Tab-separated table of C-alpha atoms in Angstrom:
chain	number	residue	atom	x	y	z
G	1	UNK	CA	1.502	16.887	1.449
G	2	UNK	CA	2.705	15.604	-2.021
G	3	UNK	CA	1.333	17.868	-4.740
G	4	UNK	CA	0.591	14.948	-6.849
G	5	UNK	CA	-1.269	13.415	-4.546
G	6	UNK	CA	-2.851	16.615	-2.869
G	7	UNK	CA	-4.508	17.128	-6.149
G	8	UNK	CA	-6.461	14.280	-6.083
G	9	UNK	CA	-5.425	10.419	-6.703
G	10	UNK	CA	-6.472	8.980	-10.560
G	11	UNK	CA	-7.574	5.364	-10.549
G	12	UNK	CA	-3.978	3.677	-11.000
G	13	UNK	CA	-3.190	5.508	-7.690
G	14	UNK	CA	-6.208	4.529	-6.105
G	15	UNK	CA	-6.094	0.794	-7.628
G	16	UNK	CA	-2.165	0.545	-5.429
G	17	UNK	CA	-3.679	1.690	-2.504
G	18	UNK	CA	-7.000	-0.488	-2.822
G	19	UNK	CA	-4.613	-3.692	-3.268
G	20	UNK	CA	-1.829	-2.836	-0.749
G	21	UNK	CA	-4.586	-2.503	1.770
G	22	UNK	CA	-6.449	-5.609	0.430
G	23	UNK	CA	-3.542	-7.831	0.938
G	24	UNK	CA	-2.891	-6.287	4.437
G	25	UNK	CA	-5.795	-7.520	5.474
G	26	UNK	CA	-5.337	-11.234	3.786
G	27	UNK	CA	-1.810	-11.499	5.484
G	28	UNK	CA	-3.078	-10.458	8.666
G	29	UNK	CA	-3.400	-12.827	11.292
G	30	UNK	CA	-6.578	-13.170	13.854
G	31	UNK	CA	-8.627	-11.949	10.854
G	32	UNK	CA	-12.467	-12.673	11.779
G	33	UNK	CA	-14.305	-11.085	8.440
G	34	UNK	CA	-12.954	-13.744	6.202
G	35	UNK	CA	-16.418	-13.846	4.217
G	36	UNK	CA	-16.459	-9.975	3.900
G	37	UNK	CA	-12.790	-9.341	2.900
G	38	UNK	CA	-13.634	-12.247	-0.176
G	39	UNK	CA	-16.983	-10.153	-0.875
G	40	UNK	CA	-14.414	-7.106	-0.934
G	41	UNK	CA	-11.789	-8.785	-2.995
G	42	UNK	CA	-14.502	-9.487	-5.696
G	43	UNK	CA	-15.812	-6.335	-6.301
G	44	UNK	CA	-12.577	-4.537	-6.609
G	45	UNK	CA	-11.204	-3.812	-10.122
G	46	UNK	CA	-7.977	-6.250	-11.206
G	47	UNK	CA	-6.411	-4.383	-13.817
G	48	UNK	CA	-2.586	-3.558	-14.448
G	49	UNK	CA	-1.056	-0.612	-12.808
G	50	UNK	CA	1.334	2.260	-12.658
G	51	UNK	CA	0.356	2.480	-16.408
G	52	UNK	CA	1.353	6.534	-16.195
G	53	UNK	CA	4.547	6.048	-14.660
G	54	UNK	CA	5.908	3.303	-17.295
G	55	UNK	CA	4.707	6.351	-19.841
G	56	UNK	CA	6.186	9.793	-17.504
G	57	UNK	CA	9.200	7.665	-16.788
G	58	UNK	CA	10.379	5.254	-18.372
G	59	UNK	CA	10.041	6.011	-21.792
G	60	UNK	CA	12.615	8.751	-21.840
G	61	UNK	CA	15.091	5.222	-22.445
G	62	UNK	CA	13.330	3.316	-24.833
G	63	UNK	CA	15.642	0.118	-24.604
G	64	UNK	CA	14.728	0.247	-20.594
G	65	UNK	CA	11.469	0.950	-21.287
G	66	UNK	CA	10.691	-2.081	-23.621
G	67	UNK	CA	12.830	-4.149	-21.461
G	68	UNK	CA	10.680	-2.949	-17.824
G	69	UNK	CA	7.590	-3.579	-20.186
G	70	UNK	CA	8.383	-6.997	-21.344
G	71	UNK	CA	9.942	-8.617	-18.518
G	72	UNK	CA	8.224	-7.339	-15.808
G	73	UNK	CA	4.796	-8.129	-17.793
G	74	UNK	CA	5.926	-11.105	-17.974
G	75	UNK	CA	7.667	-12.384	-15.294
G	76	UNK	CA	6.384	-14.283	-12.702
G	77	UNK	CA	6.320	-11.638	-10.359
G	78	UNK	CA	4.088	-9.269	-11.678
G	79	UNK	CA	3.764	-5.809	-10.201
G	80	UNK	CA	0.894	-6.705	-8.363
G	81	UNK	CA	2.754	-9.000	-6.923
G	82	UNK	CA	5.281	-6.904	-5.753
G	83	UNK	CA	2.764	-4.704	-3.788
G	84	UNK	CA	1.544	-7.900	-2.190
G	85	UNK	CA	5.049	-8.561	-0.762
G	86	UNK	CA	5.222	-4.971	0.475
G	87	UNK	CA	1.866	-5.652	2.452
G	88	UNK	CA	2.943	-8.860	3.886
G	89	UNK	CA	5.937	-7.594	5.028
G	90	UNK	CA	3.649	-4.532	6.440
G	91	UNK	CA	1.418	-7.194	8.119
G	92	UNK	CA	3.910	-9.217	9.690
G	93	UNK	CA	5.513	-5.735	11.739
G	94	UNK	CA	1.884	-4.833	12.109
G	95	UNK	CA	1.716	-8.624	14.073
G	96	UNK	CA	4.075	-6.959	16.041
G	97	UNK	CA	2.700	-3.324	16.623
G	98	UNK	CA	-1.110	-4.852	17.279
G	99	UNK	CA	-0.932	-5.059	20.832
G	100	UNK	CA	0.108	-1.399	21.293
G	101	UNK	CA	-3.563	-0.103	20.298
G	102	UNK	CA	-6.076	0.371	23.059
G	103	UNK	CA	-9.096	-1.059	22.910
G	104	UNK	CA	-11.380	1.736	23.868
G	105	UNK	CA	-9.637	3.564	20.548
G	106	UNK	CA	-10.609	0.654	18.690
G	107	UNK	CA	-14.121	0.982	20.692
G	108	UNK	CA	-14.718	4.798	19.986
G	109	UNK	CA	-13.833	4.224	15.813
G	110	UNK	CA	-16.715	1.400	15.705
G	111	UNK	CA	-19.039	3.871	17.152
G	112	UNK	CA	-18.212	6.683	14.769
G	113	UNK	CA	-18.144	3.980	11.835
G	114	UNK	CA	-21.316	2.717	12.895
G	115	UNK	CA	-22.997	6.318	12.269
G	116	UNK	CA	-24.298	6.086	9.057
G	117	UNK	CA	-24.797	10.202	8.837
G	118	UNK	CA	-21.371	10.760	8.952
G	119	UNK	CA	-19.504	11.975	5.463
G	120	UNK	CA	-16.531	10.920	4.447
G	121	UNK	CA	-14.538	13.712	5.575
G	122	UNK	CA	-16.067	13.219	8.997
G	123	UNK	CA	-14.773	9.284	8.856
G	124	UNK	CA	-11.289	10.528	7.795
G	125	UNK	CA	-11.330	12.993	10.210
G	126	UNK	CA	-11.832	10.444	12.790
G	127	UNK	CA	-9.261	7.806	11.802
G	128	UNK	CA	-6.971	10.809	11.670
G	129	UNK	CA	-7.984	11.475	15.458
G	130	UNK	CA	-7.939	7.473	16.445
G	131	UNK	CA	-4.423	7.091	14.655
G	132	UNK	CA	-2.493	10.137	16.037
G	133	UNK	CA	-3.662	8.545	19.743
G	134	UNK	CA	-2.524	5.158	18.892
G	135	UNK	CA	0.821	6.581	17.665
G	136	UNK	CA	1.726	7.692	20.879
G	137	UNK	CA	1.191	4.489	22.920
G	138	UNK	CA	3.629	3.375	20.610
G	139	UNK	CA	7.717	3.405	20.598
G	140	UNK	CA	9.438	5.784	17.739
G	141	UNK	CA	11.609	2.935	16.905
G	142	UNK	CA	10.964	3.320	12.888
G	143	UNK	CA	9.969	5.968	10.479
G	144	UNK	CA	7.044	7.712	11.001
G	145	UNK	CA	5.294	7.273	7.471
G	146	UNK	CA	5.936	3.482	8.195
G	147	UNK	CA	4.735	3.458	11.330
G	148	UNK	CA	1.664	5.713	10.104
G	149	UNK	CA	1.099	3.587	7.733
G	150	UNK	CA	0.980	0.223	9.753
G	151	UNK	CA	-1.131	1.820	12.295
G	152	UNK	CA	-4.081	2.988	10.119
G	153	UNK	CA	-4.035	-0.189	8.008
G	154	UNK	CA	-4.308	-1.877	11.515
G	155	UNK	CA	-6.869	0.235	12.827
G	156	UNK	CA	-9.194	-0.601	9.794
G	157	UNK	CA	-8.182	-4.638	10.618
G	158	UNK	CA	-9.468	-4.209	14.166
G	159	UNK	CA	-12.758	-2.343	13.114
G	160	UNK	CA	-13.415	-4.765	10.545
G	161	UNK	CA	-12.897	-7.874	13.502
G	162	UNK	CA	-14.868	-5.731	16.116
G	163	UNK	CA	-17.554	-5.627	13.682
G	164	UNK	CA	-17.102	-7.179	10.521
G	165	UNK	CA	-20.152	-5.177	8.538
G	166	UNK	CA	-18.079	-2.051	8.595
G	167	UNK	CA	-15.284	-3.696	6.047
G	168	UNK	CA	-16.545	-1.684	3.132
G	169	UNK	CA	-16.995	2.019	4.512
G	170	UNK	CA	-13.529	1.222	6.750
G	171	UNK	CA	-11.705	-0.177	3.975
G	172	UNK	CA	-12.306	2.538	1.496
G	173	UNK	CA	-11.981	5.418	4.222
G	174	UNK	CA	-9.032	4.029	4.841
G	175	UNK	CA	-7.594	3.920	1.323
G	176	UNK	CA	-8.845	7.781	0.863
G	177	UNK	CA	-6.733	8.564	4.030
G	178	UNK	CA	-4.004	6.931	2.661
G	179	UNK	CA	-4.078	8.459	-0.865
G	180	UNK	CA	-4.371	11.281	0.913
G	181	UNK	CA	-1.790	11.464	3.632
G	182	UNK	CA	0.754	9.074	3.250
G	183	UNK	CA	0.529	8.131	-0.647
G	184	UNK	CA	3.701	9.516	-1.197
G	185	UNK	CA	5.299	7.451	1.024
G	186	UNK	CA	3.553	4.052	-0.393
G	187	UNK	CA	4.492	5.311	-3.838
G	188	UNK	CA	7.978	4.993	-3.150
G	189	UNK	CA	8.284	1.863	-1.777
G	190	UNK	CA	6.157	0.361	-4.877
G	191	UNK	CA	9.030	2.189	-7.029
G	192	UNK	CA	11.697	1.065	-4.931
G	193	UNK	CA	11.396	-2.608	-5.267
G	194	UNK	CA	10.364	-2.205	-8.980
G	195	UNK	CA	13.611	-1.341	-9.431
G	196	UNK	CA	15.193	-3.793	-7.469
G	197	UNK	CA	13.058	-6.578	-9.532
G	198	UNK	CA	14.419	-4.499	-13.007
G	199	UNK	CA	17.703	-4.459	-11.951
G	200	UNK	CA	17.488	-8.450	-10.635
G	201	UNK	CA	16.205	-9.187	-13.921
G	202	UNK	CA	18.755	-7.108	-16.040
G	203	UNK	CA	21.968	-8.513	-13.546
G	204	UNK	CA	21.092	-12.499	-14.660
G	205	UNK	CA	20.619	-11.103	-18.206
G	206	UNK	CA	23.594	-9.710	-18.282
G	207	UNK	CA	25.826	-12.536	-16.362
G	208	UNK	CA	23.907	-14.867	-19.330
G	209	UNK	CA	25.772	-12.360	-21.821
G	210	UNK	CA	22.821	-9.983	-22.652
G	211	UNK	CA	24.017	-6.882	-22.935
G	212	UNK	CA	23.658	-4.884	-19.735
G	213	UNK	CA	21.764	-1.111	-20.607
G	214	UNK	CA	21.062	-0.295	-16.930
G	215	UNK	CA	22.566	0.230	-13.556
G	216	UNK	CA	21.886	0.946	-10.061
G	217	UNK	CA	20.487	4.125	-9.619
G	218	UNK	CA	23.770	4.809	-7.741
G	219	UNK	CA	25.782	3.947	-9.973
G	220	UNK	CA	24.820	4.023	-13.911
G	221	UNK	CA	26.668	2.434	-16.704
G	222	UNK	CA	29.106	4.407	-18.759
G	223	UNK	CA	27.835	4.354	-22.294
């Protein structure tokens, strides 16, 4: 496990995972809790993210930094938005992967969600179980965190449809498993096409005849 996250996820970690998992569920399709997922939506904080890693990161190059902060501020596609491509993209393979669940795994998670004396860790614990069943109904044909990932956001989907009262505890056990299994993973791909949105923005700045002060990761710019 990723000691950054092992140690216990701060708000703008939590706040990715909340909305990633939010907008799974809105891109869905078949979705039957449409009142409860808007209920959700509302009571979730909508606040600007990844606030620490603009500071631990991107402030070692203060050009890039003022740039990142400016433009991607600013642009229409905001960093929230870019997490809400990532999950549609995530719910249209998930489309794909839904069949592969049983429905007497889906069955047994209602019942233990439907306990109301069970903790948290005893929820996680479960999903844990539930998910590492599911994953081997289905075909190793991508990464693992991927597929991991897909799975448990589409176990909470089919809870939440089986019996749409158990959105909240689902949803947020779900997140917590997340943060604390595969947030590593998720925080990667949120960096990854960050970039490739910085380094969009700084290509058509530079082809305008901006000055270009960043390249690829692979390949940086000789000064």
């Amino acid at each position: 496990m990723d000691s950054e996250v092992s140690n216990g996820s701060g708000l703008r970690d939590e706040y990715i995972t909340n909305l990633l998992v939010l907008d799974f569920l809105q891109s869905i399709s078949d979705c039957k809790f449409h009142q409860e997922l808007r209920t959700l939506g509302q009571e979730l904080p909508v606040r600007t993210y990844l606030e620490g890693e603009r500071e631990d990161e991107l402030q070692t190059d203060g050009n890039r930094a003022s740039l990142f902060m400016g433009r991607i501020e600013a642009d229409s596609e905001s960093q929230e938005e870019v997490i809400q491509n990532i999950a549609r993209h995530l719910a249209q393979v998930g489309d794909e992967m839904d069949r592969s669940i049983q429905p007497e795994l889906v069955n047994e998670l209602v019942a233990r969600f439907m306990n109301t004396g069970l903790s948290e860790e005893d929820r996680s614990n479960c999903l844990d179980t539930t998910l590492k069943a599911a994953m081997q109904t289905y075909p190793k044909d991508m990464e693992n965190e991927k597929t991991m990932l897909i799975m448990t956001m589409l176990l909470a989907k089919k809870v939440a449809n089986h019996t749409p009262s158990l959105l909240h505890d689902v949803f947020h056990s779900t997140v917590n498993f997340i943060n604390q299994n595969l947030f590593a993973y998720v925080r990667d791909l949120v960096r990854n096409s960050l970039n490739l949105l910085l380094e969009t923005i700084l290509f058509v700045n530079d082809t305008s005849g901006a000055r270009a002060i960043m390249c690829s990761p692979i390949h940086r710019c000789n000064q």
